[in-house]
Amino acid sequence: MAPIISPSILSADFATLGAEVAAIDAAGADFIHVDVMDGHFVPNLTIGPGVVKALRPHSAKPFDVHLMISPVDPYLKAFADAGANILSVHPEAGPHLHRTLQTIAGFGVTPGVVLNPGTPVAAIEPVLDLVGLVLVMTVNPGFGGQSFLESQLPKMEAVRRLIDATGRDIHLEVDGGVNPQTAQQCVNAGATALVAGTAVFKGGPSAYADNIAALKSAGS
Ligand code: DX5
Ligand code: ZN
């Protein structure tokens, strides 16, 4: 089955973000990936819930919101109210990962958990029953345009085995350095959803449909 494509708007033109979201929606995006950074948990600052709320009318596709902020708990409600459909958090972002995921589910939003390149799979095993998505980072979080870390492929395979053992339909998403070549490697390792910033937004709006199709077919 073709993978879900979740373009990261971190690589969009921030001066016309609403139009960019509408353009990737029309070009075949399945999800809209929103990278939220606080300049503290990761060394970059991006957007907050006000921007997510402003973007909401520009696409009916699920908003896949990746929270790279710490503390994260005080902001969950604001992102849920802003229209996030998936809220993904890093285990390192707060002292009580299980409680954080319960809180997200309590808002009627799908909880996701993220593995940094240096974080072992064991960090998420005790919370798998709570999540609808596991995100494996194939770069260190903070910036678009970094190179794919092939060292994370065995981790994807290990997460795939854990997900299969649950018998539940949990997305296995990959984020960082995804292009048509690395997309194939990720799907072979068990990924079902691919985040891509650079590979989707390169060439401007007239190229988005071809860029998304290239990722889909590389992975199918
Ligand atoms: C990195 C972000 C990614 C990033 C991906 O911290 O989580 O979503 O935007 O960008 P590319 O696809 O350019 O590596
Ligand atoms: Zn991301």
Coordinates of C-alpha atoms and ligand atoms in Angstrom, one line a residue:
M1 CA 0.0 0.0 0.0
A2 CA 1.3 3.5 -0.8
P3 CA 2.5 5.4 2.2
I4 CA 0.8 8.3 3.8
I5 CA 2.6 11.5 2.8
S6 CA 2.7 14.3 5.4
P7 CA 4.5 17.3 4.0
S8 CA 6.3 19.4 6.6
I9 CA 5.3 23.0 6.3
L10 CA 8.6 24.0 7.9
S11 CA 9.9 24.1 4.2
A12 CA 6.9 26.2 3.0
D13 CA 7.0 29.9 2.3
F14 CA 6.0 31.3 5.7
A15 CA 4.8 34.5 4.1
T16 CA 2.0 32.7 2.3
L17 CA 1.4 29.7 4.7
G18 CA -2.4 29.4 4.1
A19 CA -1.9 29.2 0.4
E20 CA 0.9 26.7 0.8
V21 CA -1.2 24.4 3.0
A22 CA -4.0 24.6 0.4
A23 CA -1.5 23.9 -2.4
I24 CA -0.1 20.7 -0.8
D25 CA -3.6 19.6 0.0
A26 CA -4.6 19.9 -3.6
A27 CA -1.3 18.3 -4.7
G28 CA -2.2 15.1 -2.9
A29 CA -0.9 15.4 0.7
D30 CA -2.6 13.0 3.1
F31 CA -1.6 14.8 6.3
I32 CA -0.3 18.2 7.0
H33 CA 2.8 18.0 9.2
V34 CA 3.3 21.0 11.5
D35 CA 6.7 21.3 13.3
V36 CA 6.4 23.2 16.6
M37 CA 9.8 24.3 18.1
D38 CA 10.5 26.3 21.2
G39 CA 14.2 27.3 20.9
H40 CA 14.9 25.3 24.0
F41 CA 14.0 21.7 23.5
V42 CA 15.4 22.1 20.0
P43 CA 17.6 24.9 18.7
N44 CA 15.0 26.6 16.5
L45 CA 11.8 28.6 16.9
T46 CA 8.8 28.1 14.7
I47 CA 5.1 28.4 15.2
G48 CA 2.5 28.2 18.0
P49 CA -1.2 27.3 18.3
G50 CA -2.4 30.6 16.9
V51 CA -0.8 29.8 13.5
V52 CA -2.3 26.3 13.6
K53 CA -5.7 27.8 14.2
A54 CA -5.2 30.3 11.4
L55 CA -4.3 27.4 9.0
R56 CA -7.1 25.2 9.9
P57 CA -9.6 26.5 7.4
H58 CA -7.1 26.0 4.6
S59 CA -7.3 22.2 4.5
A60 CA -9.6 19.5 5.7
K61 CA -6.7 17.0 5.9
P62 CA -5.5 15.8 9.3
F63 CA -3.1 18.1 11.0
D64 CA -0.2 16.0 12.2
V65 CA 1.4 18.3 14.8
H66 CA 4.9 17.4 16.0
L67 CA 5.6 19.1 19.3
M68 CA 9.3 19.8 20.0
I69 CA 8.7 21.8 23.1
S70 CA 9.4 21.4 26.8
P71 CA 7.4 21.6 29.0
V72 CA 4.8 20.3 26.6
D73 CA 1.8 19.7 28.9
P74 CA 0.8 23.3 29.3
Y75 CA 0.3 23.7 25.6
L76 CA -1.6 20.5 24.7
K77 CA -5.1 22.0 25.1
A78 CA -4.2 25.0 23.0
F79 CA -3.1 22.8 20.1
A80 CA -6.1 20.5 20.4
D81 CA -8.4 23.5 20.4
A82 CA -6.5 24.9 17.4
G83 CA -7.6 21.9 15.3
A84 CA -4.7 19.4 15.6
N85 CA -5.8 15.8 14.8
I86 CA -2.6 14.1 15.9
L87 CA -0.3 15.5 18.6
S88 CA 3.1 13.8 18.9
V89 CA 5.4 14.3 21.8
H90 CA 9.0 13.3 22.7
P91 CA 9.5 11.2 25.9
E92 CA 12.2 13.7 26.9
A93 CA 9.7 16.7 26.8
G94 CA 8.1 16.0 30.2
P95 CA 8.4 14.0 33.3
H96 CA 5.2 11.8 32.8
L97 CA 4.9 10.6 29.2
H98 CA 2.0 8.3 30.0
R99 CA 0.0 11.1 31.5
T100 CA 0.8 13.4 28.6
L101 CA -0.5 10.8 26.1
Q102 CA -3.6 10.3 28.3
T103 CA -4.2 14.0 28.3
I104 CA -4.0 14.2 24.5
A105 CA -6.5 11.3 24.1
G106 CA -8.8 13.0 26.5
F107 CA -9.1 15.9 24.1
G108 CA -10.2 13.6 21.4
V109 CA -6.9 13.9 19.6
T110 CA -4.7 11.0 18.4
P111 CA -1.6 10.7 20.6
G112 CA 1.8 10.1 18.9
V113 CA 5.2 9.4 20.5
V114 CA 8.5 10.3 18.9
L115 CA 11.9 8.6 19.0
N116 CA 14.9 10.8 18.5
P117 CA 18.0 9.2 16.9
G118 CA 19.6 8.8 20.3
T119 CA 16.5 7.4 22.0
P120 CA 16.0 3.7 22.3
V121 CA 12.9 1.8 21.3
A122 CA 12.4 0.7 24.9
A123 CA 11.4 4.3 25.8
I124 CA 8.0 3.8 24.1
E125 CA 7.2 0.2 24.9
P126 CA 5.2 1.0 28.0
V127 CA 3.0 3.5 26.2
L128 CA 2.3 1.7 22.9
D129 CA -1.2 0.9 24.1
L130 CA -2.0 4.6 24.2
V131 CA -0.7 5.8 20.9
G132 CA -2.1 5.9 17.3
L133 CA 1.3 6.9 15.8
V134 CA 5.0 6.3 16.4
L135 CA 7.3 8.8 14.8
V136 CA 10.9 7.7 14.2
M137 CA 13.3 10.6 13.6
T138 CA 15.9 10.1 10.9
V139 CA 17.6 13.4 11.7
N140 CA 18.1 15.2 15.0
P141 CA 15.1 17.5 15.4
G142 CA 15.4 21.2 14.8
F143 CA 15.9 21.9 11.1
G144 CA 14.7 20.8 7.7
G145 CA 17.2 19.9 5.0
Q146 CA 19.4 17.5 7.0
S147 CA 20.7 14.2 5.8
F148 CA 18.8 10.9 6.4
L149 CA 20.4 8.8 9.1
E150 CA 20.4 5.2 7.8
S151 CA 21.4 4.1 11.3
Q152 CA 17.7 4.5 12.2
L153 CA 16.5 1.8 9.8
P154 CA 16.9 -1.1 12.2
K155 CA 15.0 0.9 14.8
M156 CA 12.1 1.2 12.4
E157 CA 12.1 -2.5 11.9
A158 CA 12.1 -3.0 15.7
V159 CA 9.1 -0.6 16.1
R160 CA 7.3 -2.4 13.2
R161 CA 7.6 -5.7 15.1
L162 CA 6.3 -4.1 18.3
I163 CA 3.3 -2.5 16.5
D164 CA 2.5 -5.8 14.8
A165 CA 2.5 -7.6 18.1
T166 CA -0.1 -5.2 19.5
G167 CA -2.5 -6.1 16.7
R168 CA -3.5 -2.5 16.5
D169 CA -3.4 -0.2 13.5
I170 CA -0.7 2.2 14.7
H171 CA 1.0 4.5 12.1
L172 CA 4.7 4.1 11.8
E173 CA 5.9 7.5 10.6
V174 CA 9.4 8.7 9.6
D175 CA 10.7 12.2 9.7
G176 CA 13.9 13.8 8.4
G177 CA 15.8 13.6 5.1
V178 CA 13.0 11.7 3.3
N179 CA 13.3 11.7 -0.5
P180 CA 12.2 9.2 -3.1
Q181 CA 15.3 7.1 -2.4
T182 CA 15.2 7.1 1.4
A183 CA 11.4 6.7 1.2
Q184 CA 11.8 3.3 -0.3
Q185 CA 14.2 2.3 2.5
C186 CA 11.7 3.4 5.1
V187 CA 8.8 1.6 3.6
N188 CA 10.9 -1.6 3.3
A189 CA 11.7 -1.2 7.1
G190 CA 7.9 -1.0 7.9
A191 CA 7.0 2.7 7.7
T192 CA 3.5 3.6 6.7
A193 CA 3.7 7.4 6.8
L194 CA 6.5 9.7 5.5
V195 CA 7.1 13.3 6.6
A196 CA 9.0 15.3 4.0
G197 CA 9.8 19.0 3.9
T198 CA 12.5 19.7 1.3
A199 CA 11.5 16.9 -1.0
V200 CA 7.9 18.2 -1.2
F201 CA 8.4 22.0 -1.4
K202 CA 11.4 22.1 -3.8
G203 CA 10.5 23.7 -7.1
G204 CA 7.5 25.7 -5.8
P205 CA 3.8 25.0 -6.0
S206 CA 3.8 23.8 -9.6
A207 CA 6.1 20.9 -8.6
Y208 CA 4.2 19.8 -5.4
A209 CA 2.0 17.2 -7.1
D210 CA 5.0 15.5 -8.9
N211 CA 7.1 15.7 -5.7
I212 CA 4.3 14.0 -3.6
A213 CA 3.7 11.4 -6.3
A214 CA 7.4 10.6 -6.5
L215 CA 7.4 9.9 -2.7
K216 CA 4.3 7.8 -2.9
S217 CA 5.4 5.6 -5.8
A218 CA 8.9 5.2 -4.4
G219 CA 7.4 3.8 -1.3
S220 CA 4.7 1.6 -2.8
Ligands
DX5_1 C1 12.9 18.3 11.9 C2 11.4 18.3 11.6 C3 11.1 17.7 10.2 C4 11.7 18.5 9.1 C5 11.9 17.6 7.9 O1 13.0 18.7 13.2 O2 10.7 17.5 12.5 O3 9.7 17.6 10.0 O4 11.0 19.6 8.7 O5 12.5 18.3 6.9 P1 13.2 17.6 5.7 O6 12.2 16.7 5.0 O7 13.7 18.7 4.8 O8 14.4 16.8 6.3
ZN2 ZN 8.6 16.9 12.2

